[in-house]
CSV table of C-alpha atoms and ligand atoms in Angstrom, one decimal:
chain,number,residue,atom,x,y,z
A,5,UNK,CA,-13.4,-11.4,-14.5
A,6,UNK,CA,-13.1,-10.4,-11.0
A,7,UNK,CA,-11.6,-7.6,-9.3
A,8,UNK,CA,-8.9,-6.2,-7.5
A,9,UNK,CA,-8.6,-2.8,-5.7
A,10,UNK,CA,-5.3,-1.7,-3.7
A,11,UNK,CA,-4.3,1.8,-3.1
A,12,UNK,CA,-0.8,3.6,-1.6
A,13,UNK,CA,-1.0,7.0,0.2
A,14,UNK,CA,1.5,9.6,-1.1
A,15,UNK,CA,2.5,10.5,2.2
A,16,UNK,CA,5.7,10.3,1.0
A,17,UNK,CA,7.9,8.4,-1.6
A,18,UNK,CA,7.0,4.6,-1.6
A,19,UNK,CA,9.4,2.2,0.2
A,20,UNK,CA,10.7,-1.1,-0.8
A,21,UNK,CA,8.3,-2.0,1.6
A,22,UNK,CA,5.5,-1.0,-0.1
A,23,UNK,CA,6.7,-2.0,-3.9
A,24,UNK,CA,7.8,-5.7,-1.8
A,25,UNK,CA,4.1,-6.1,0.1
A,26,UNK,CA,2.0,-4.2,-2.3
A,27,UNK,CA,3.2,-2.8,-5.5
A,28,UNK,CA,5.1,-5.9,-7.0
A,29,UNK,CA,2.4,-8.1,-6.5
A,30,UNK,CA,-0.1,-5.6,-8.9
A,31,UNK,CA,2.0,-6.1,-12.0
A,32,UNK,CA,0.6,-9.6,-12.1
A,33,UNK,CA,-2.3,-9.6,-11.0
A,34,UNK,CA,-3.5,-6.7,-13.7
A,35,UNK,CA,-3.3,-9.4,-16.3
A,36,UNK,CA,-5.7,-11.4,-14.5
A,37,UNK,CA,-8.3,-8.8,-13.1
A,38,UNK,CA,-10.1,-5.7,-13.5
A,39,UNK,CA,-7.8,-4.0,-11.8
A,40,UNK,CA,-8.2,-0.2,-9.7
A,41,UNK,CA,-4.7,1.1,-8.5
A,42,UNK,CA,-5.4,4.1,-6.2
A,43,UNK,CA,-3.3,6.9,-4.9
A,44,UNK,CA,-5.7,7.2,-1.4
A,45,UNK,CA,-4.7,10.9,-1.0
A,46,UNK,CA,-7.7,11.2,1.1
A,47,UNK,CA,-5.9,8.8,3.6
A,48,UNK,CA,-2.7,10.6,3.4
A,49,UNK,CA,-4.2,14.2,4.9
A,50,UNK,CA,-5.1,11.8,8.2
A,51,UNK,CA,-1.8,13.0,9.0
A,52,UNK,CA,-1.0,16.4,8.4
A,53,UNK,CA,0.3,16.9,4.8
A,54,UNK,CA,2.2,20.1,3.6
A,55,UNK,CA,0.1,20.8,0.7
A,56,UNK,CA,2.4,21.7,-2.2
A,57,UNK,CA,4.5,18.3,-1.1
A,58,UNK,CA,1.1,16.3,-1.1
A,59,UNK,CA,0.3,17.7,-4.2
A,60,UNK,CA,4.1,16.6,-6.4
A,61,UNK,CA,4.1,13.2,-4.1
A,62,UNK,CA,0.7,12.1,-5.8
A,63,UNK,CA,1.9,12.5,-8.9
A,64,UNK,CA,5.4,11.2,-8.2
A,65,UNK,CA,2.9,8.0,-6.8
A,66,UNK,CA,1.3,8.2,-10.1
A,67,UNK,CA,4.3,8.3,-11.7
A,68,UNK,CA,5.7,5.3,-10.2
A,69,UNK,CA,2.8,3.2,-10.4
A,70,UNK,CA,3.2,3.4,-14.9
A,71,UNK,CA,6.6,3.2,-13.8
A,72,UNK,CA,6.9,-0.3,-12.4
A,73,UNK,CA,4.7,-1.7,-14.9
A,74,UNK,CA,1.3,-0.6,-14.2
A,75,UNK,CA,-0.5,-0.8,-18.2
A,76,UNK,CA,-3.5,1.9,-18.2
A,77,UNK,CA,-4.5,-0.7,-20.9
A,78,UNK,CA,-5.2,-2.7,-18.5
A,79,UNK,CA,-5.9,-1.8,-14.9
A,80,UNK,CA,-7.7,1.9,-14.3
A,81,UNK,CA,-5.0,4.4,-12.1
A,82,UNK,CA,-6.6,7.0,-10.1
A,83,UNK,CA,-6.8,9.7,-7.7
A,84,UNK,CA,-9.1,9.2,-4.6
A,85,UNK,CA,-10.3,13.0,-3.7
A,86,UNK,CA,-11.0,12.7,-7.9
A,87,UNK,CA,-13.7,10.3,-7.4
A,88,UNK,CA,-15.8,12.1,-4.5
A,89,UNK,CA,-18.0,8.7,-3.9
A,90,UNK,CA,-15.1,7.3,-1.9
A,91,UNK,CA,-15.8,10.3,0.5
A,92,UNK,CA,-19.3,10.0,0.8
A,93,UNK,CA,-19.8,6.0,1.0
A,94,UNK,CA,-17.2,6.7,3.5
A,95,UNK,CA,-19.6,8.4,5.6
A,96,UNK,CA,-22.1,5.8,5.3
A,97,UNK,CA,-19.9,3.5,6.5
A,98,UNK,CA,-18.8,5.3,9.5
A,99,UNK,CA,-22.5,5.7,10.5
A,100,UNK,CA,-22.6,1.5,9.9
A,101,UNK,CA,-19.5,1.2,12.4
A,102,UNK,CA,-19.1,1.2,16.2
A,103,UNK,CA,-16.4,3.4,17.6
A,104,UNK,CA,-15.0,0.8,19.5
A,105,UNK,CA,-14.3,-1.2,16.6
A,106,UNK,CA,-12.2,1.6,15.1
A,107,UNK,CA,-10.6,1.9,18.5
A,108,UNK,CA,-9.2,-1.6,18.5
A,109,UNK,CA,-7.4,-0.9,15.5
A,110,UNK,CA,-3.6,-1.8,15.6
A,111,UNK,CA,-2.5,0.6,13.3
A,112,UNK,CA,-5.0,3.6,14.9
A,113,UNK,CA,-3.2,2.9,18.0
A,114,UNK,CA,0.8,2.8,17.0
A,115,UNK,CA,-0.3,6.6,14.7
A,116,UNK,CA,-2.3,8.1,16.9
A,117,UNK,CA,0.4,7.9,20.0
A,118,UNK,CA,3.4,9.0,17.3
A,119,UNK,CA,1.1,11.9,16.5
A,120,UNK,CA,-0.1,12.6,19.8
A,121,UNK,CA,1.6,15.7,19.9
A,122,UNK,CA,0.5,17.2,16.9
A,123,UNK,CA,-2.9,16.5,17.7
A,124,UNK,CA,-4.9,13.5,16.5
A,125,UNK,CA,-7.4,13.7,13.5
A,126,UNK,CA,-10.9,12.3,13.9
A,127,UNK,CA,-9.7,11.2,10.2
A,128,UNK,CA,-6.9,8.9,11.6
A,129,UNK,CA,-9.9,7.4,14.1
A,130,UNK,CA,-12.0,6.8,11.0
A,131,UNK,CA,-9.6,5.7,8.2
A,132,UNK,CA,-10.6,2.0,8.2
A,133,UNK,CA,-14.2,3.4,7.1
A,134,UNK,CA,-12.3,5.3,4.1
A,135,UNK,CA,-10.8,2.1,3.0
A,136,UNK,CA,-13.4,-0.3,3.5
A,137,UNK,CA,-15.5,2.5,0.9
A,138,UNK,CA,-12.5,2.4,-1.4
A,139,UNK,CA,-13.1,-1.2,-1.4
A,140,UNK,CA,-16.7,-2.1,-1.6
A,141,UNK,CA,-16.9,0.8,-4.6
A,142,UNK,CA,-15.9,-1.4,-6.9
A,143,UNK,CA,-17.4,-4.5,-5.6
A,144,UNK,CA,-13.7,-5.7,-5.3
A,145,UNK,CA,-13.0,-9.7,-4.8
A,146,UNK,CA,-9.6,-9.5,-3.7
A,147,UNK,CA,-7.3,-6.6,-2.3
A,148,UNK,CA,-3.9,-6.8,-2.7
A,149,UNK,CA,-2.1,-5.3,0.3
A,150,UNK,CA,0.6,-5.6,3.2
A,151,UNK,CA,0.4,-7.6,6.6
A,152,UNK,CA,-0.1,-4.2,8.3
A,153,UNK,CA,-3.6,-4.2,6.2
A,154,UNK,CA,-5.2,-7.4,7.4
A,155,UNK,CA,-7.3,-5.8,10.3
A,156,UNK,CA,-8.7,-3.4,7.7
A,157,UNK,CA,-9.6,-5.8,5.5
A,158,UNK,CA,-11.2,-8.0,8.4
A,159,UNK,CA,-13.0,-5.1,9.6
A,160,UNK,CA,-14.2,-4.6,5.8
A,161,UNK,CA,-15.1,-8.3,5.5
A,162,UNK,CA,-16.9,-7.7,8.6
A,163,UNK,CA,-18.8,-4.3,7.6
A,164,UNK,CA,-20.0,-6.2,4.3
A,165,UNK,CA,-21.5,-9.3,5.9
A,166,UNK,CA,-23.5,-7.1,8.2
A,167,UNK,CA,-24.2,-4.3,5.7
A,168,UNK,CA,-25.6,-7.0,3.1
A,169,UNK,CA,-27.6,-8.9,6.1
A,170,UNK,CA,-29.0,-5.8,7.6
A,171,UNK,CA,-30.3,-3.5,4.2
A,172,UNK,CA,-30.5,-6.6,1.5
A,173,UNK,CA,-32.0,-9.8,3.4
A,174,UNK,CA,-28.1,-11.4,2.9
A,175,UNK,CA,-28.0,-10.7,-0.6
A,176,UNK,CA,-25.0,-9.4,-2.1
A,177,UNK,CA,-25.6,-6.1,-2.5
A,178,UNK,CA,-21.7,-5.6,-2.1
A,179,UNK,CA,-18.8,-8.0,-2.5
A,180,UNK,CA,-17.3,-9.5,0.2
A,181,UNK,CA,-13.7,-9.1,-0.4
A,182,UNK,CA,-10.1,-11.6,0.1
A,183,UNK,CA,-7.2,-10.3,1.3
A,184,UNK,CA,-3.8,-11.4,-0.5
A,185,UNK,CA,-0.7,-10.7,1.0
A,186,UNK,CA,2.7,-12.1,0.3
A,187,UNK,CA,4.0,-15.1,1.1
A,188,UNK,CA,7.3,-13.7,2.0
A,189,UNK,CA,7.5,-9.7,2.3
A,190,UNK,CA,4.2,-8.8,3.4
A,191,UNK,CA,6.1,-7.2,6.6
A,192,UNK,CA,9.5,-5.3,5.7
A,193,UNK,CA,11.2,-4.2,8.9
A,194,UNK,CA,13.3,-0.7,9.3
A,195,UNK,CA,17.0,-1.1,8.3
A,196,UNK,CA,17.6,0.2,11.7
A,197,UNK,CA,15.2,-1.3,13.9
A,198,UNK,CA,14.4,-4.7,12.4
A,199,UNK,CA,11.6,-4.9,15.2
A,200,UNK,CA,9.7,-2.1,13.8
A,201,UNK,CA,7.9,-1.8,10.4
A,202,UNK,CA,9.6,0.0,7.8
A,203,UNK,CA,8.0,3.2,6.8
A,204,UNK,CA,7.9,5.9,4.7
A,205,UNK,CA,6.9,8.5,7.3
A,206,UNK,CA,10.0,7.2,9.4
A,207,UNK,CA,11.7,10.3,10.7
A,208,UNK,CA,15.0,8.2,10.1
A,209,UNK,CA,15.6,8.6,6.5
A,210,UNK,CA,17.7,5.8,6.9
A,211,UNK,CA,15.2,3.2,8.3
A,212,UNK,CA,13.8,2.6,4.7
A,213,UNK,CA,15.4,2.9,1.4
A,214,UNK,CA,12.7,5.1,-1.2
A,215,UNK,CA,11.8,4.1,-4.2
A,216,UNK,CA,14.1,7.3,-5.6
A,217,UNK,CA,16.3,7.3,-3.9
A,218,UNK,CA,19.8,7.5,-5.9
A,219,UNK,CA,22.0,4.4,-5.9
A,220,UNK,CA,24.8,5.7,-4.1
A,221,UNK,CA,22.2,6.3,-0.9
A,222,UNK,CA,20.6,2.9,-1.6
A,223,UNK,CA,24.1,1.5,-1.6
A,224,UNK,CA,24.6,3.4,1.8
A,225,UNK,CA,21.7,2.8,3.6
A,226,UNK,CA,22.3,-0.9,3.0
A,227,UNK,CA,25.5,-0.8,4.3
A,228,UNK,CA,24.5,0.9,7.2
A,229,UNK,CA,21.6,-1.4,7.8
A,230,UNK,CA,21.6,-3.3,11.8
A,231,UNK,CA,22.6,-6.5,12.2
A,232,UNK,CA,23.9,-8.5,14.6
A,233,UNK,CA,27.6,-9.8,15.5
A,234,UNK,CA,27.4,-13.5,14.7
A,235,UNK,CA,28.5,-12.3,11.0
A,236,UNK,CA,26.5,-15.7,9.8
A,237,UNK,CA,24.3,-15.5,7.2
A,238,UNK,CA,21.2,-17.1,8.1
A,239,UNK,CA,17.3,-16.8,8.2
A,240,UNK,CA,16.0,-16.9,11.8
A,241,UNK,CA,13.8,-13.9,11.6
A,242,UNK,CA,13.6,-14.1,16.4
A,243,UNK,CA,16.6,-14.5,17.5
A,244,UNK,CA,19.0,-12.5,13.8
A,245,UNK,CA,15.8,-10.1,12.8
A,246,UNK,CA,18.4,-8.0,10.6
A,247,UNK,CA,19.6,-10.3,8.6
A,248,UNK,CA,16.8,-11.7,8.2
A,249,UNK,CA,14.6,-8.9,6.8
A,250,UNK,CA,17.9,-8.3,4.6
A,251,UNK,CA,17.5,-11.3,3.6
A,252,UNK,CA,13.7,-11.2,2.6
A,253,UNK,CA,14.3,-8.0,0.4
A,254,UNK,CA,17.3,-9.8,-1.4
A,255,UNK,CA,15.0,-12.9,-2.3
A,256,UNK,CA,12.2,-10.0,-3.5
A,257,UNK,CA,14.8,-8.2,-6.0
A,258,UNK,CA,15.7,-11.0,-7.4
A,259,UNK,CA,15.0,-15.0,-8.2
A,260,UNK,CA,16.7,-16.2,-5.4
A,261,UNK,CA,15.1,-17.9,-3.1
A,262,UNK,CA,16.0,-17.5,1.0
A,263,UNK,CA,17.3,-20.9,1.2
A,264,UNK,CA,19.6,-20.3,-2.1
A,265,UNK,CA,20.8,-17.2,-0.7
A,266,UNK,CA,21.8,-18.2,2.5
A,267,UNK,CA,23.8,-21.5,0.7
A,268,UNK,CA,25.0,-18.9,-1.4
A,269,UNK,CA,26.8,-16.6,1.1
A,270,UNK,CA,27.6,-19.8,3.9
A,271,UNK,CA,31.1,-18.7,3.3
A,272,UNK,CA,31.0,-15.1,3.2
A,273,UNK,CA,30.2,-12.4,5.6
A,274,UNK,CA,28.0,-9.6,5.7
A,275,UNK,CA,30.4,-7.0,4.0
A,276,UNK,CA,30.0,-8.9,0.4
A,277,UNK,CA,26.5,-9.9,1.2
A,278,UNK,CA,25.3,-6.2,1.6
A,279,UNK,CA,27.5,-5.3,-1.0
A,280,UNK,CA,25.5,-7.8,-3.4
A,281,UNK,CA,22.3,-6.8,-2.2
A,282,UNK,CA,22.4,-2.8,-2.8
A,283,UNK,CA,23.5,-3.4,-6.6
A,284,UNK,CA,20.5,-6.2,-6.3
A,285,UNK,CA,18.3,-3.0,-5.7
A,286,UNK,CA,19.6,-0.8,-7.6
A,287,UNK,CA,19.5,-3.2,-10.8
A,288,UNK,CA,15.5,-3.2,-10.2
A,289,UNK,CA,15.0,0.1,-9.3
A,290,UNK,CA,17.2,2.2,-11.6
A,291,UNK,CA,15.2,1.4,-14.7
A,292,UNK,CA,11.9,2.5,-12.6
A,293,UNK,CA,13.3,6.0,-11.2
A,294,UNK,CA,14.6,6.7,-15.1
A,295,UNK,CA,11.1,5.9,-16.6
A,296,UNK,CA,8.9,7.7,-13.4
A,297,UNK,CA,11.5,10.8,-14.1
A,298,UNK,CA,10.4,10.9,-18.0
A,299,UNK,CA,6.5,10.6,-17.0
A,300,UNK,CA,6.3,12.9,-14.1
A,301,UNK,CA,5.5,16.5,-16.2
A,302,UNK,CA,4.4,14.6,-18.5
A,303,UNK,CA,1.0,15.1,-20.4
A,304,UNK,CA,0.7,11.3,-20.8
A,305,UNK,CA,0.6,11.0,-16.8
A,306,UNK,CA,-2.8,13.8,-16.3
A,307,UNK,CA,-4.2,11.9,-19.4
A,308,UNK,CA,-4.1,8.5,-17.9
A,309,UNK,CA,-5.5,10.2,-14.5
A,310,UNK,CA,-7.8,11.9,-16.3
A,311,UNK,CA,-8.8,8.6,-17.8
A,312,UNK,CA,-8.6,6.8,-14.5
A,313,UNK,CA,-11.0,9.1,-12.6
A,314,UNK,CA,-14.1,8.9,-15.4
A,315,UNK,CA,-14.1,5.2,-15.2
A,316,UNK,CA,-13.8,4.9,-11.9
A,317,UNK,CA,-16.2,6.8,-10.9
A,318,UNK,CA,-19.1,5.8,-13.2
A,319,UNK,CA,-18.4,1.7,-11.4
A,320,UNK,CA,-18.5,3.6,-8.5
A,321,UNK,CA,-21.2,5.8,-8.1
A,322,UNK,CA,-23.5,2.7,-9.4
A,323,UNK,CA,-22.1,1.2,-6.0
A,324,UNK,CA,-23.3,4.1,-4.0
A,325,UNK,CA,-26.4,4.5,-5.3
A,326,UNK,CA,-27.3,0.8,-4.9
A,327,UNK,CA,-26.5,1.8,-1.1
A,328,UNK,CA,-27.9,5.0,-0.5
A,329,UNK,CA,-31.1,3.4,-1.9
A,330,UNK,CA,-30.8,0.6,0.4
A,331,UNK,CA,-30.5,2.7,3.2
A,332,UNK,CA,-33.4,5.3,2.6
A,333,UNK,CA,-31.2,8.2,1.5
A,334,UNK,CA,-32.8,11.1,-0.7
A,335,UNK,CA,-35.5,9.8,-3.3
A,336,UNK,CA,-35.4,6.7,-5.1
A,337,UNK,CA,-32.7,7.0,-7.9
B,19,AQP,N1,7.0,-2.4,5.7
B,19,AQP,C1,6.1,-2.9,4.8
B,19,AQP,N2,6.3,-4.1,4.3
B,19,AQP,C2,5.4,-4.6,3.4
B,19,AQP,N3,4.3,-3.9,3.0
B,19,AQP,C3,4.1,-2.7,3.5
B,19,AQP,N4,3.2,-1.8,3.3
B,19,AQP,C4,3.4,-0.7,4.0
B,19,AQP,N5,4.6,-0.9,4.7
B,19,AQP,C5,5.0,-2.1,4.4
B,19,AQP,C6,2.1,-2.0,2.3
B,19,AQP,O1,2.1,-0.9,1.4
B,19,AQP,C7,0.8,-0.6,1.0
B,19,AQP,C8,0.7,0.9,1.0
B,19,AQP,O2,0.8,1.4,2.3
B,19,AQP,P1,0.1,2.8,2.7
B,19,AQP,O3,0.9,3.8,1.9
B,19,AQP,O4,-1.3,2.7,2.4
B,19,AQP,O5,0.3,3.0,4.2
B,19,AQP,P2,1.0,2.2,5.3
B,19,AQP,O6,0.6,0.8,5.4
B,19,AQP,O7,0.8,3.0,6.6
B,19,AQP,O8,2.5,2.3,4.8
B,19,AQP,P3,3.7,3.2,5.4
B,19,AQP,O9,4.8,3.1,4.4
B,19,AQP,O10,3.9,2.8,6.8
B,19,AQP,O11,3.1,4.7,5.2
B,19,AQP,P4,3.0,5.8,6.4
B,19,AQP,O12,4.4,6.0,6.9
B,19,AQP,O13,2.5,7.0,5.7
B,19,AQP,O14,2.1,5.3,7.4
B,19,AQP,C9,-0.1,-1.3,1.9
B,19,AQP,O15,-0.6,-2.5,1.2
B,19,AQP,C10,0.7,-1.7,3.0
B,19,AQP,O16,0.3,-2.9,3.7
């Protein structure tokens, strides 16, 4: 069977842009894979983090994963910092990696000038390394992610190739891994800047719906959500971005398609279209926020962590140590 890693940072409460690019797409794919879901808390402190809110946001993450569907029968959920090889095969691969291929990253860029004033982390320079260990740890085949993610996973593709090459004669020591974003949804805009990426370290709480938040806001944000004056109901994601993106999370919450939503709504305007489209979301995520709500103190949740983080970390330490003895680190294990 072959394998699948993804991971979400609790740097806050999921979006609907995560559960549309990312999350969703694990329920699926569990049944077909061995299957690591990660909550990459390690990335999150890139940024700074209040700890106590890091802390009940990782667990909320946890929470939400079981919550959406996530079977711990079936796919291993776990905390990063709980499996400390992520850390150190981290460092390996930041000694494996130029600076300026770090520097070119998109997303390095955009973070590092929102944060410039805060000061910005050697950690958020060196993230990519972080997730291209998360990644080769578990000799993943295919990584589940958003569009946002594809220069990672390049760069991981990359780091693989010339890892395998340099310490293992082309052999593959470690798997080089696919990227599998979503046809439609891998790139959910803000609800009030439709050219921007919606996020859930926006400082607009109304740029992005959260995964809990409670109808009514849901059902408010929506309303509130830019778009343009034509009033028509069509997809043309240059010249009516709003409606558009609007458009791409109503075909996500539901089995419409685009096209039968925008036959659907040719006569109406976009007072009944939002209208349709908030109690489209709340129908899905209702049933999630009631069921994360019931698991979050629960005992069941640190169980399945505590699960989670032993079998993940015995696949993989066997990675790193297949690496640190490629490289010449320590004695021969
Ligand atoms: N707007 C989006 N549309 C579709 N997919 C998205 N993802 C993120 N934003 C969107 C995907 O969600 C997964 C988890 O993302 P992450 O938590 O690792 O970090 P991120 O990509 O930086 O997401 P955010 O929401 O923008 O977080 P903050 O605000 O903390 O930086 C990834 O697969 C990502 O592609």
């Amino acid at each position: 069977m072959k394998t699948i890693f993804s991971g979400i940072q609790p740097s806050g409460t999921p979006t609907i842009g995560n559960y549309i690019g990312a999350m969703k797409q694990f329920i699926s794919l569990q049944e077909s894979y061995t299957s690591y879901f990660c909550i990459v808390d390690e990335h999150a402190i890139t940024v700074q983090q209040e700890p106590l809110k890091l802390r009940q946001q990782t667990k909320s993450l946890a929470a939400l994963y079981l919550a959406i569907g996530l079977d711990p029968a079936k796919a291993i959920i776990f905390i990063q910092s709980e499996v400390s090889a992520h850390a150190e095969a981290a460092w390996i691969v930041q000694c494996n990696t130029n600076i300026g291929e770090l520097e070119r990253m998109t997303q390095f860029k955009d973070k590092s000038a929102k944060n410039s004033r805060s000061g910005v982390s050697v950690g958020l320079l060196t993230y990519p390394p972080l997730m291209v260990a998360d990644i080769i740890l578990y000799q993943s085949n295919l990584v589940p992610v958003g569009d946002d993610q594809k220069q990672h996973l390049e760069l991981t593709r990359d780091f693989v190739t010339r890892f395998n090459n340099k310490y293992s004669n082309g052999n593959h020591l470690l798997t080089v891994p696919e990227v599998k974003i979503p046809k439609s949804g891998g790139r959910i805009m803000s609800l009030q800047d439709p050219l921007k990426k919606m996020s859930k370290s926006d400082d607009n709480k109304k740029s992005f719906i959260s995964m809990l938040d409670a109808p009514a806001i849901i059902r408010k944000k929506i309303k509130s959500a830019v778009t343009d004056s034509s009033g028509v109901i069509e997809y043309d994601s240059e010249n009516k971005p709003g409606i558009s993106n609007l458009l791409t999370i109503y075909a996500s919450f539901t089995d419409f398609s685009i096209a039968e939503l925008v036959d659907r709504y040719q006569n109406s305007g976009y007072g009944q279209f939002k209208e349709d489209l908030g109690e489209a979301i709340v129908a899905v995520l209702e049933p999630i926020q009631i069921r994360h709500n019931e698991l979050i103190d629960s005992d069941e949740l640190d169980l399945i962590l505590d699960e989670g983080a032993i079998k993940a970390r015995s696949v993989a330490n066997k990675t790193l140590i297949k690496m640190k003895n490629a490289i010449g680190l320590g004695r021969k294990n």
